[in-house]
Coordinates of C-alpha atoms in Angstrom, one line a residue:
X1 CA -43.4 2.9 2.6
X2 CA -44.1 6.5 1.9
X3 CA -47.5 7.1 0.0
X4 CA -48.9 8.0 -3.0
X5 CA -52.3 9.1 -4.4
X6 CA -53.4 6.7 -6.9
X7 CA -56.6 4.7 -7.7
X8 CA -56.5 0.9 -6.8
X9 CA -55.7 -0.8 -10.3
X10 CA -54.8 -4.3 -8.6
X11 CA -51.8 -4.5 -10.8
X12 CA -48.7 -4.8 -9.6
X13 CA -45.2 -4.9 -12.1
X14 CA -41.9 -7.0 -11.7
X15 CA -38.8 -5.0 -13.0
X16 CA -35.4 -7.3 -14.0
X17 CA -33.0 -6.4 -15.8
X18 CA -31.4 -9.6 -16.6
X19 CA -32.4 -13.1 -17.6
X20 CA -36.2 -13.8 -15.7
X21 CA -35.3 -17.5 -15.7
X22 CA -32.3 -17.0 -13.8
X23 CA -34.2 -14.6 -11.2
X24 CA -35.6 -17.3 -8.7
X25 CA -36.5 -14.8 -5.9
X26 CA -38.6 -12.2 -8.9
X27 CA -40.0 -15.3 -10.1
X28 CA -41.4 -16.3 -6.4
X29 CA -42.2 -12.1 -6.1
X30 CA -44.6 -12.7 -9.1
X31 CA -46.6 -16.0 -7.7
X32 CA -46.6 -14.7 -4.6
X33 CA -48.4 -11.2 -5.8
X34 CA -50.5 -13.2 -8.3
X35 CA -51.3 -16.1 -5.4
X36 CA -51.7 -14.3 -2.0
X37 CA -52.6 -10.6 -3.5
X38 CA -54.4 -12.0 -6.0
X39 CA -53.0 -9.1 -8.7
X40 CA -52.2 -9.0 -12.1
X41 CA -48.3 -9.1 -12.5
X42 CA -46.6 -7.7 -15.4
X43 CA -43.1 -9.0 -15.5
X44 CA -40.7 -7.0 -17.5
X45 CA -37.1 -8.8 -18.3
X46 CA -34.7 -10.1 -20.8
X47 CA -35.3 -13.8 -22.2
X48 CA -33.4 -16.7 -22.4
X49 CA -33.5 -19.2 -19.9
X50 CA -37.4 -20.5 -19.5
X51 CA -39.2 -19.3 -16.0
X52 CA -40.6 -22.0 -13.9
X53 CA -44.2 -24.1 -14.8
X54 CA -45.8 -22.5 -12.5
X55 CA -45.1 -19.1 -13.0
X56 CA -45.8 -19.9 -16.8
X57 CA -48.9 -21.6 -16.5
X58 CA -50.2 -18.8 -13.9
X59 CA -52.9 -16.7 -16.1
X60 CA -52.5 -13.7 -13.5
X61 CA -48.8 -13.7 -14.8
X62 CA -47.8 -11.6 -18.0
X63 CA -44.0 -11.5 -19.0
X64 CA -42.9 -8.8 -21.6
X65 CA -39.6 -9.8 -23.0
X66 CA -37.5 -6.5 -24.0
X67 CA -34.4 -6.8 -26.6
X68 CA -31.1 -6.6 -25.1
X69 CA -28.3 -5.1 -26.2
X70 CA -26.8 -5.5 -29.8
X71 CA -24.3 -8.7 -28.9
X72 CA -22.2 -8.0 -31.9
X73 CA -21.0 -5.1 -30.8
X74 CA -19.4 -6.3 -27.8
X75 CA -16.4 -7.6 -30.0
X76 CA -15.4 -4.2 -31.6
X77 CA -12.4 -3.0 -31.1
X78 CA -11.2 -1.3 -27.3
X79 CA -11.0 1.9 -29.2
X80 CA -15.1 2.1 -28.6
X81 CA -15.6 1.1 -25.7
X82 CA -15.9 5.0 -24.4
X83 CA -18.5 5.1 -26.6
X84 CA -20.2 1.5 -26.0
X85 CA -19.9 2.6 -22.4
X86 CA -22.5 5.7 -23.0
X87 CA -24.7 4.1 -26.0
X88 CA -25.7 0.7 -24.0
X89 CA -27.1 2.7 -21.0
X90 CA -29.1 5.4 -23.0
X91 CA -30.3 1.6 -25.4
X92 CA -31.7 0.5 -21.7
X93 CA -33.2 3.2 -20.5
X94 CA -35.2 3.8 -23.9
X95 CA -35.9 -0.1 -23.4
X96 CA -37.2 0.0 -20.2
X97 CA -39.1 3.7 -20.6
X98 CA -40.9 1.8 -23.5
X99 CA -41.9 -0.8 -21.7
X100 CA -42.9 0.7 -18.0
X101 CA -44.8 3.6 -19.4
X102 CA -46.1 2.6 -22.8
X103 CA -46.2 -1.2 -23.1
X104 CA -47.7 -2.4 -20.2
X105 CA -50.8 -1.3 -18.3
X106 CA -50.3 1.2 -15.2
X107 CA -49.8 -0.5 -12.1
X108 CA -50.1 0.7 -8.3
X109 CA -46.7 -0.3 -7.8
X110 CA -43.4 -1.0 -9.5
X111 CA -40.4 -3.4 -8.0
X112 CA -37.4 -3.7 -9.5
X113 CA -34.8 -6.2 -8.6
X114 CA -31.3 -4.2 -7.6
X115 CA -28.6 -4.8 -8.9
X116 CA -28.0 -4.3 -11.8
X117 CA -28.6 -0.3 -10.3
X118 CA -27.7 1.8 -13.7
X119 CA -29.9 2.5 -15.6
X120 CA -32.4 0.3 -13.9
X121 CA -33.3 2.5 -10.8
X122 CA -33.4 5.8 -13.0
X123 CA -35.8 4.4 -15.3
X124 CA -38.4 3.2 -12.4
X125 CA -38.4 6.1 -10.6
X126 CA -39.2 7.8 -13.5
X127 CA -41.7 5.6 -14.9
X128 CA -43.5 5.4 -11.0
X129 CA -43.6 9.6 -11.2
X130 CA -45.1 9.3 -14.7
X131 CA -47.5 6.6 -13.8
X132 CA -47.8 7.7 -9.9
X133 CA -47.5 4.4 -8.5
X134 CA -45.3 3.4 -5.8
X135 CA -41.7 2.2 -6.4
X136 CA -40.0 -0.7 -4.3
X137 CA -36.2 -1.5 -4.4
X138 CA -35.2 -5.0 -3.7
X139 CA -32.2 -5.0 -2.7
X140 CA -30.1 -8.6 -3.7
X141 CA -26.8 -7.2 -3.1
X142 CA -24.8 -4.1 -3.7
X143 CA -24.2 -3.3 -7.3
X144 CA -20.9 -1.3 -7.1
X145 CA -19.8 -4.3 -4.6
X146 CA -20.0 -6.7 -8.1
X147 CA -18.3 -3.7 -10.1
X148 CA -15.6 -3.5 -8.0
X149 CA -15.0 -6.9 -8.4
X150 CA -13.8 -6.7 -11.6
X151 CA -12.3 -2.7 -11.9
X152 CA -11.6 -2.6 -7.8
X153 CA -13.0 -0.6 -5.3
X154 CA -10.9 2.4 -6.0
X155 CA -11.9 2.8 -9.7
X156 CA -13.8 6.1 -10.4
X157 CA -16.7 4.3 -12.3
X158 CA -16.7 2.3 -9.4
X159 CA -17.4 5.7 -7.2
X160 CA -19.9 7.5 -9.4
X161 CA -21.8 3.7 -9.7
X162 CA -22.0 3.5 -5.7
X163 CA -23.2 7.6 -5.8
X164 CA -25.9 6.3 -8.5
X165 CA -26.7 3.3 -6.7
X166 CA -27.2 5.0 -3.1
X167 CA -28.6 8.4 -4.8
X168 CA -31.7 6.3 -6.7
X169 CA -32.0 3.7 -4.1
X170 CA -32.7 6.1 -1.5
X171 CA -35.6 8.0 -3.5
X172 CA -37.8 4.4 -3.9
X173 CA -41.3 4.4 -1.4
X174 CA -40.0 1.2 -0.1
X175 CA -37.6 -1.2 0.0
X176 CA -36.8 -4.9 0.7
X177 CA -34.0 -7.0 1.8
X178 CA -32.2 -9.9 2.1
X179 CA -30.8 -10.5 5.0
X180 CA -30.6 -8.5 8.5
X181 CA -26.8 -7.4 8.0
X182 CA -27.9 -5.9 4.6
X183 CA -31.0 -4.5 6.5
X184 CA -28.8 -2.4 9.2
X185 CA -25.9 -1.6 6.4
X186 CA -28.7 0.5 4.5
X187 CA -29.9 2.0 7.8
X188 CA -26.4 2.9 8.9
X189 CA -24.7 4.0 5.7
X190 CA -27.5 4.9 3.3
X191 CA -30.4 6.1 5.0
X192 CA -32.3 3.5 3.7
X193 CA -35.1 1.9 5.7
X194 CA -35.7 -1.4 4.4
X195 CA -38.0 -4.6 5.2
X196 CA -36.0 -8.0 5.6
X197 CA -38.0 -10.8 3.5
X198 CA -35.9 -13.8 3.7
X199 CA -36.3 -16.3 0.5
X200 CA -38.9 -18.9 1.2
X201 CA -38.2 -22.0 -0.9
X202 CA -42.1 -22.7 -3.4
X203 CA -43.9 -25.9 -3.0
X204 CA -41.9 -27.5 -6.0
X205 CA -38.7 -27.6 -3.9
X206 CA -39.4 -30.8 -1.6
X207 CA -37.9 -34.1 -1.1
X208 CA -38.4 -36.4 -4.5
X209 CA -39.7 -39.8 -3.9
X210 CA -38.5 -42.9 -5.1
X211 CA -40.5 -43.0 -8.5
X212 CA -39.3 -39.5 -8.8
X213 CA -35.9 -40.2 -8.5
X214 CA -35.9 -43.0 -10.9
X215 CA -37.6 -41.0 -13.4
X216 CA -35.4 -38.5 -13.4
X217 CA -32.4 -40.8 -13.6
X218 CA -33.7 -42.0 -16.5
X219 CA -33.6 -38.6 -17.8
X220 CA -30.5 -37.9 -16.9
X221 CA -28.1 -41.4 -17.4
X222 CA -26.4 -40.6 -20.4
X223 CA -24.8 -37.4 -18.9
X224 CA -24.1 -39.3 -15.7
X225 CA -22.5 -42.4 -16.8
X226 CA -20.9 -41.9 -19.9
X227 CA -16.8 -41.8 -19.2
X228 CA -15.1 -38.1 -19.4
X229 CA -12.2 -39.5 -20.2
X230 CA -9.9 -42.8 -19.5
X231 CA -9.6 -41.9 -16.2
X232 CA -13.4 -41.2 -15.2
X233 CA -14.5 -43.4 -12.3
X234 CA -18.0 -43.4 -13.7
X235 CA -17.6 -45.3 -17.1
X236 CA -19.5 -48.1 -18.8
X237 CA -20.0 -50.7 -16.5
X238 CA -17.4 -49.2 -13.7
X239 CA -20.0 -48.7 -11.1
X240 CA -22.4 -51.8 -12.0
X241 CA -24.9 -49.9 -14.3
X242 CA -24.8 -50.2 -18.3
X243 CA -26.7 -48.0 -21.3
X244 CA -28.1 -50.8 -22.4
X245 CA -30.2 -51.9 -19.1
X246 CA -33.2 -49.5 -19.3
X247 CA -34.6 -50.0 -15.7
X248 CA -31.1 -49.4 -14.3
X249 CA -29.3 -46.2 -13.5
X250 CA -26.5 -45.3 -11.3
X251 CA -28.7 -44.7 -8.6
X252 CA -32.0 -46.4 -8.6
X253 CA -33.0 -49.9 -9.7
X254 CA -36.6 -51.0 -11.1
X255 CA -37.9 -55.0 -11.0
X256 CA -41.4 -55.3 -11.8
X257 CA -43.5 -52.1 -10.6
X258 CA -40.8 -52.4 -7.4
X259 CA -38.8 -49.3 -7.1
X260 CA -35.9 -49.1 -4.9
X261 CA -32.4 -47.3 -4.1
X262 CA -29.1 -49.3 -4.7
X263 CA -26.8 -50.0 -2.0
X264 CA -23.8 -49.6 -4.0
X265 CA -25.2 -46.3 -4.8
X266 CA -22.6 -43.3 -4.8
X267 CA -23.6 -40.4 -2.7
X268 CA -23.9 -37.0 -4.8
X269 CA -20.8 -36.7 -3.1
X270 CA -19.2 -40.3 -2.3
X271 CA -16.9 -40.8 0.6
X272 CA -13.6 -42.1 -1.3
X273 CA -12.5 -38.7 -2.6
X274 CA -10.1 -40.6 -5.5
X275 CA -13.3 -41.8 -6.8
X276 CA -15.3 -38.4 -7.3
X277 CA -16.8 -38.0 -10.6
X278 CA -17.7 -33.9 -11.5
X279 CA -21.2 -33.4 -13.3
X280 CA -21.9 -30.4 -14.4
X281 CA -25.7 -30.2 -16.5
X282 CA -27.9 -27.2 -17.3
X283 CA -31.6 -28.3 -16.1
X284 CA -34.7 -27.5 -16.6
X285 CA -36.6 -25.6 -13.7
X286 CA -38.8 -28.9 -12.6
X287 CA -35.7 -31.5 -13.2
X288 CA -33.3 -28.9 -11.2
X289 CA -35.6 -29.4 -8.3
X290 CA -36.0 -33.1 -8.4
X291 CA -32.1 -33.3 -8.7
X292 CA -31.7 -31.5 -5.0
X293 CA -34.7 -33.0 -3.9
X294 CA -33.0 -36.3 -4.7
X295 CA -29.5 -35.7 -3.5
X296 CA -27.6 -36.4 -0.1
X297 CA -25.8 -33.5 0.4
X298 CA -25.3 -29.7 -1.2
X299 CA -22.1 -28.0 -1.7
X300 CA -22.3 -24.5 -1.6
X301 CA -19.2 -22.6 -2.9
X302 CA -20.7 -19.0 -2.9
X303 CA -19.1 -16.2 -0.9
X304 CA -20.4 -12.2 -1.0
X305 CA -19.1 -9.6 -3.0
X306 CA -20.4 -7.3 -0.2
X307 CA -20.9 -10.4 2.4
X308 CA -24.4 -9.0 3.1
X309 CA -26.1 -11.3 0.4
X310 CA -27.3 -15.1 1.0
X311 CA -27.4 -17.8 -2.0
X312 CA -30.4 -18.8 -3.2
X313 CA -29.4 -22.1 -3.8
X314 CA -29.4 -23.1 -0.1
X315 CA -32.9 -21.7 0.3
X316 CA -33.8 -24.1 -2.6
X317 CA -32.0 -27.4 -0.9
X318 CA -33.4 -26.6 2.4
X319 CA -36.6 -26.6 0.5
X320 CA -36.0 -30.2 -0.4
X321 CA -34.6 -31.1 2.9
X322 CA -31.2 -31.2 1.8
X323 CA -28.1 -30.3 3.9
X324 CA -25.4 -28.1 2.8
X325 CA -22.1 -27.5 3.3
X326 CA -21.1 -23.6 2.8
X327 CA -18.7 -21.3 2.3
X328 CA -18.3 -19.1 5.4
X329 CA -18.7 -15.5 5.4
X330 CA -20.3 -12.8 7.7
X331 CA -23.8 -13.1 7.2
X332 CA -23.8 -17.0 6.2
X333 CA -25.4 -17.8 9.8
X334 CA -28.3 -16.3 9.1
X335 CA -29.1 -18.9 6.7
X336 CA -27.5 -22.0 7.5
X337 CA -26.9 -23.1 11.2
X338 CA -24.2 -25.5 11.9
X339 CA -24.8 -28.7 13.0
X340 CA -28.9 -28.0 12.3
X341 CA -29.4 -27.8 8.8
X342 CA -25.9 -27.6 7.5
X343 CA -21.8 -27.5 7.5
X344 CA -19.1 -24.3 7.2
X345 CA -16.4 -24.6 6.0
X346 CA -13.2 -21.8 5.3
X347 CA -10.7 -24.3 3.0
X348 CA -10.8 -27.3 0.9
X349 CA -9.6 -29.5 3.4
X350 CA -12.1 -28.2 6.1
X351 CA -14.6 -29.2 3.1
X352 CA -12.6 -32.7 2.9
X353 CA -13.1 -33.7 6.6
X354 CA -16.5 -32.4 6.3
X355 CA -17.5 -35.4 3.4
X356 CA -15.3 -37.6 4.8
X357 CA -17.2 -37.2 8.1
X358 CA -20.9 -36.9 6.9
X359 CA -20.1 -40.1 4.5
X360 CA -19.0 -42.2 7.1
X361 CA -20.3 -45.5 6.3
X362 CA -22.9 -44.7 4.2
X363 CA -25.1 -45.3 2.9
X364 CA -25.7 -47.1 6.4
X365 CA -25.8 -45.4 9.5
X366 CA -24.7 -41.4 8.8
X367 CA -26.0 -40.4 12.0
X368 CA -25.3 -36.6 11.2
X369 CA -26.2 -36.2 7.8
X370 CA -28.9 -37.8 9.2
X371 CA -29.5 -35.1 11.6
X372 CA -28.7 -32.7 9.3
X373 CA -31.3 -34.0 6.6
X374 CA -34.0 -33.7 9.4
X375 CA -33.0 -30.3 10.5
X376 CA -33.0 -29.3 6.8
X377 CA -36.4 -30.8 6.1
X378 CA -37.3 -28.4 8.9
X379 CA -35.9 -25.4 8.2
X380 CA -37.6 -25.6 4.5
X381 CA -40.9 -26.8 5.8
X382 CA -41.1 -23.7 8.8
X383 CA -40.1 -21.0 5.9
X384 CA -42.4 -21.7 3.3

């Protein structure tokens, strides 16, 4: 990191531009600055989704919630959208000038979360020149990758977004990284020394226990068991679990103060593929952690836009000692390590023999999910 002359304010600021709640890896950059640095952290972001407990019980923690961009004007005509294109930029940067150099007190050093690169990087390096403290980059992926998903590589936004991108990136004091292929692209291409930090799943990632388990399928048996349809395999009854029984759910039985797992439990997945039922729920921060930590097995569909990123996700089941099985891509082996923690897979029916093996028998003897589950549980317990 290149230096800077500045008193020692023991403050440090977080820089998202985007939801907070839906920044797992800023939100772990703030405990861990407020826990092991022992700083003040200023987060500034957008609202919406709620942060975890712990960061928002943490007193060193301060979140500054700026106002995003007018929604309503996203459904004018196409006629504006020249303009849109240069008022919502210049609205940011005004945002986040207001904020990093008025708002909130001056810390020794910024880091901002890329991308979203424009205007996001502009505005911190000049707010860490006006406040002369040092400014980090961490780099999540590639912005004009994520552009280019949508307007293709060739596009000429595309080209002055990856100039923008590279040109602001490469003034920051530091940088971070995630992953070692990202680390040697910015070397290579960019002329970009960065640090790798690979994600570390928090404390609150871990298997659930059985009370755990049942408590949250409690919570959570109405969105489970009631029917989408004629033809849902988990409707009233169907799977030996009612509304009405209070100590039963789909998963868990209670008799007395006993506690235990059903045998004709499904697994979340279950082996006969005709009788898969689809849940889809938006959790809380503390119930999406239980849910992983009481699952069998994670599926994760993400691939890369620049296949130098890793998903988050998987740091979070590993965390609970879940296996996973993943989309392959270049850099995917960093993270997940077949037959240690986890599965690839490059097609559906790859992903199909992949259940059907791992299910075999259960919820008996699956030996490798097993195997997997132990490796997982170790993977998540060495990187915390």
């Amino acid at each position: 990191m290149k230096k800077k002359k500045m008193g020692r304010r023991n403050r440090a600021a977080v820089v998202v531009l985007g939801d907070f709640g839906r920044s797992p890896r800023m939100q772990y950059h703030a405990l861990s600055l407020a826990r092991q640095a022992n700083l003040e952290v200023d987060v500034v972001a957008y609202g919406g989704s709620d942060p975890h407990a712990a960061v928002l019980e943490n007193r060193s923690i301060h979140i500054h919630e700026m106002k995003q961009w007018l929604r309503a004007l996203r459904h004018l005509p196409k006629l504006f959208s020249p303009l849109i294109l240069l008022l919502k930029p210049l609205f940011q940067i005004f945002m986040l000038m207001w904020f990093l150099c008025i708002k909130i007190p001056a810390p020794d050093v910024f880091i901002v979360q890329n991308p979203p690169s424009i205007p996001t990087l502009l505005a911190v390096q000049w707010a860490s020149w006006f406040r002369r403290a040092a400014f980090v980059v961490d780099w999540h992926n590639f912005g004009y990758t994520l552009l280019g998903l949508s307007l293709g590589r060739s596009s000429w936004f595309v080209r002055i977004y990856h100039w923008f991108e590279k040109h602001f990136g490469r003034m920051a004091d530091g940088a971070l990284c995630v992953t070692r292929a990202m680390q040697h692209e910015l070397a290579e291409k960019w002329g970009i020394t960065a640090t790798v930090l690979y994600d570390h799943p928090p404390e609150f990632f871990h298997p659930a226990s059985l009370e755990e388990k049942y408590k949250l399928f409690c919570r959570l048996k109405k969105n489970i068991i009631y029917p989408y349809g004629i033809r849902d395999c988990v409707s009233m009854g169907t799977m030996g679990t009612s509304t009405s029984d209070s100590n039963d759910t789909l998963f868990t039985t209670q008799v007395g103060t006993e506690i235990s797992l059903k045998m004709n439990r499904p697994a979340i997945m279950r082996l006969r593929l005709k009788h898969v039922a689809f849940r889809t729920m938006w959790l809380p921060a503390e119930d999406y952690s239980l849910l992983l930590g009481s699952a069998d097995l994670g599926v994760c569909l993400h691939t890369s836009s620049s296949g130098l990123d890793l998903p988050m996700k998987v740091v979070d089941m590993f965390g609970c000692g879940l296996p996973v099985c993943a989309v392959s891509y270049p850099c995917i082996e960093e993270l997940v390590k077949v037959e240690k923690n986890g599965l690839l897979f490059s097609s559906s029916s790859e992903l199909a023999v992949e259940l059907l093996m791992l299910f075999k028998g259960f919820p008996g003897e699956c030996n490798l999910l097993k195997l997997l589950r132990e490796g997982a549980l170790e993977t998540g317990s060495s990187s915390r």
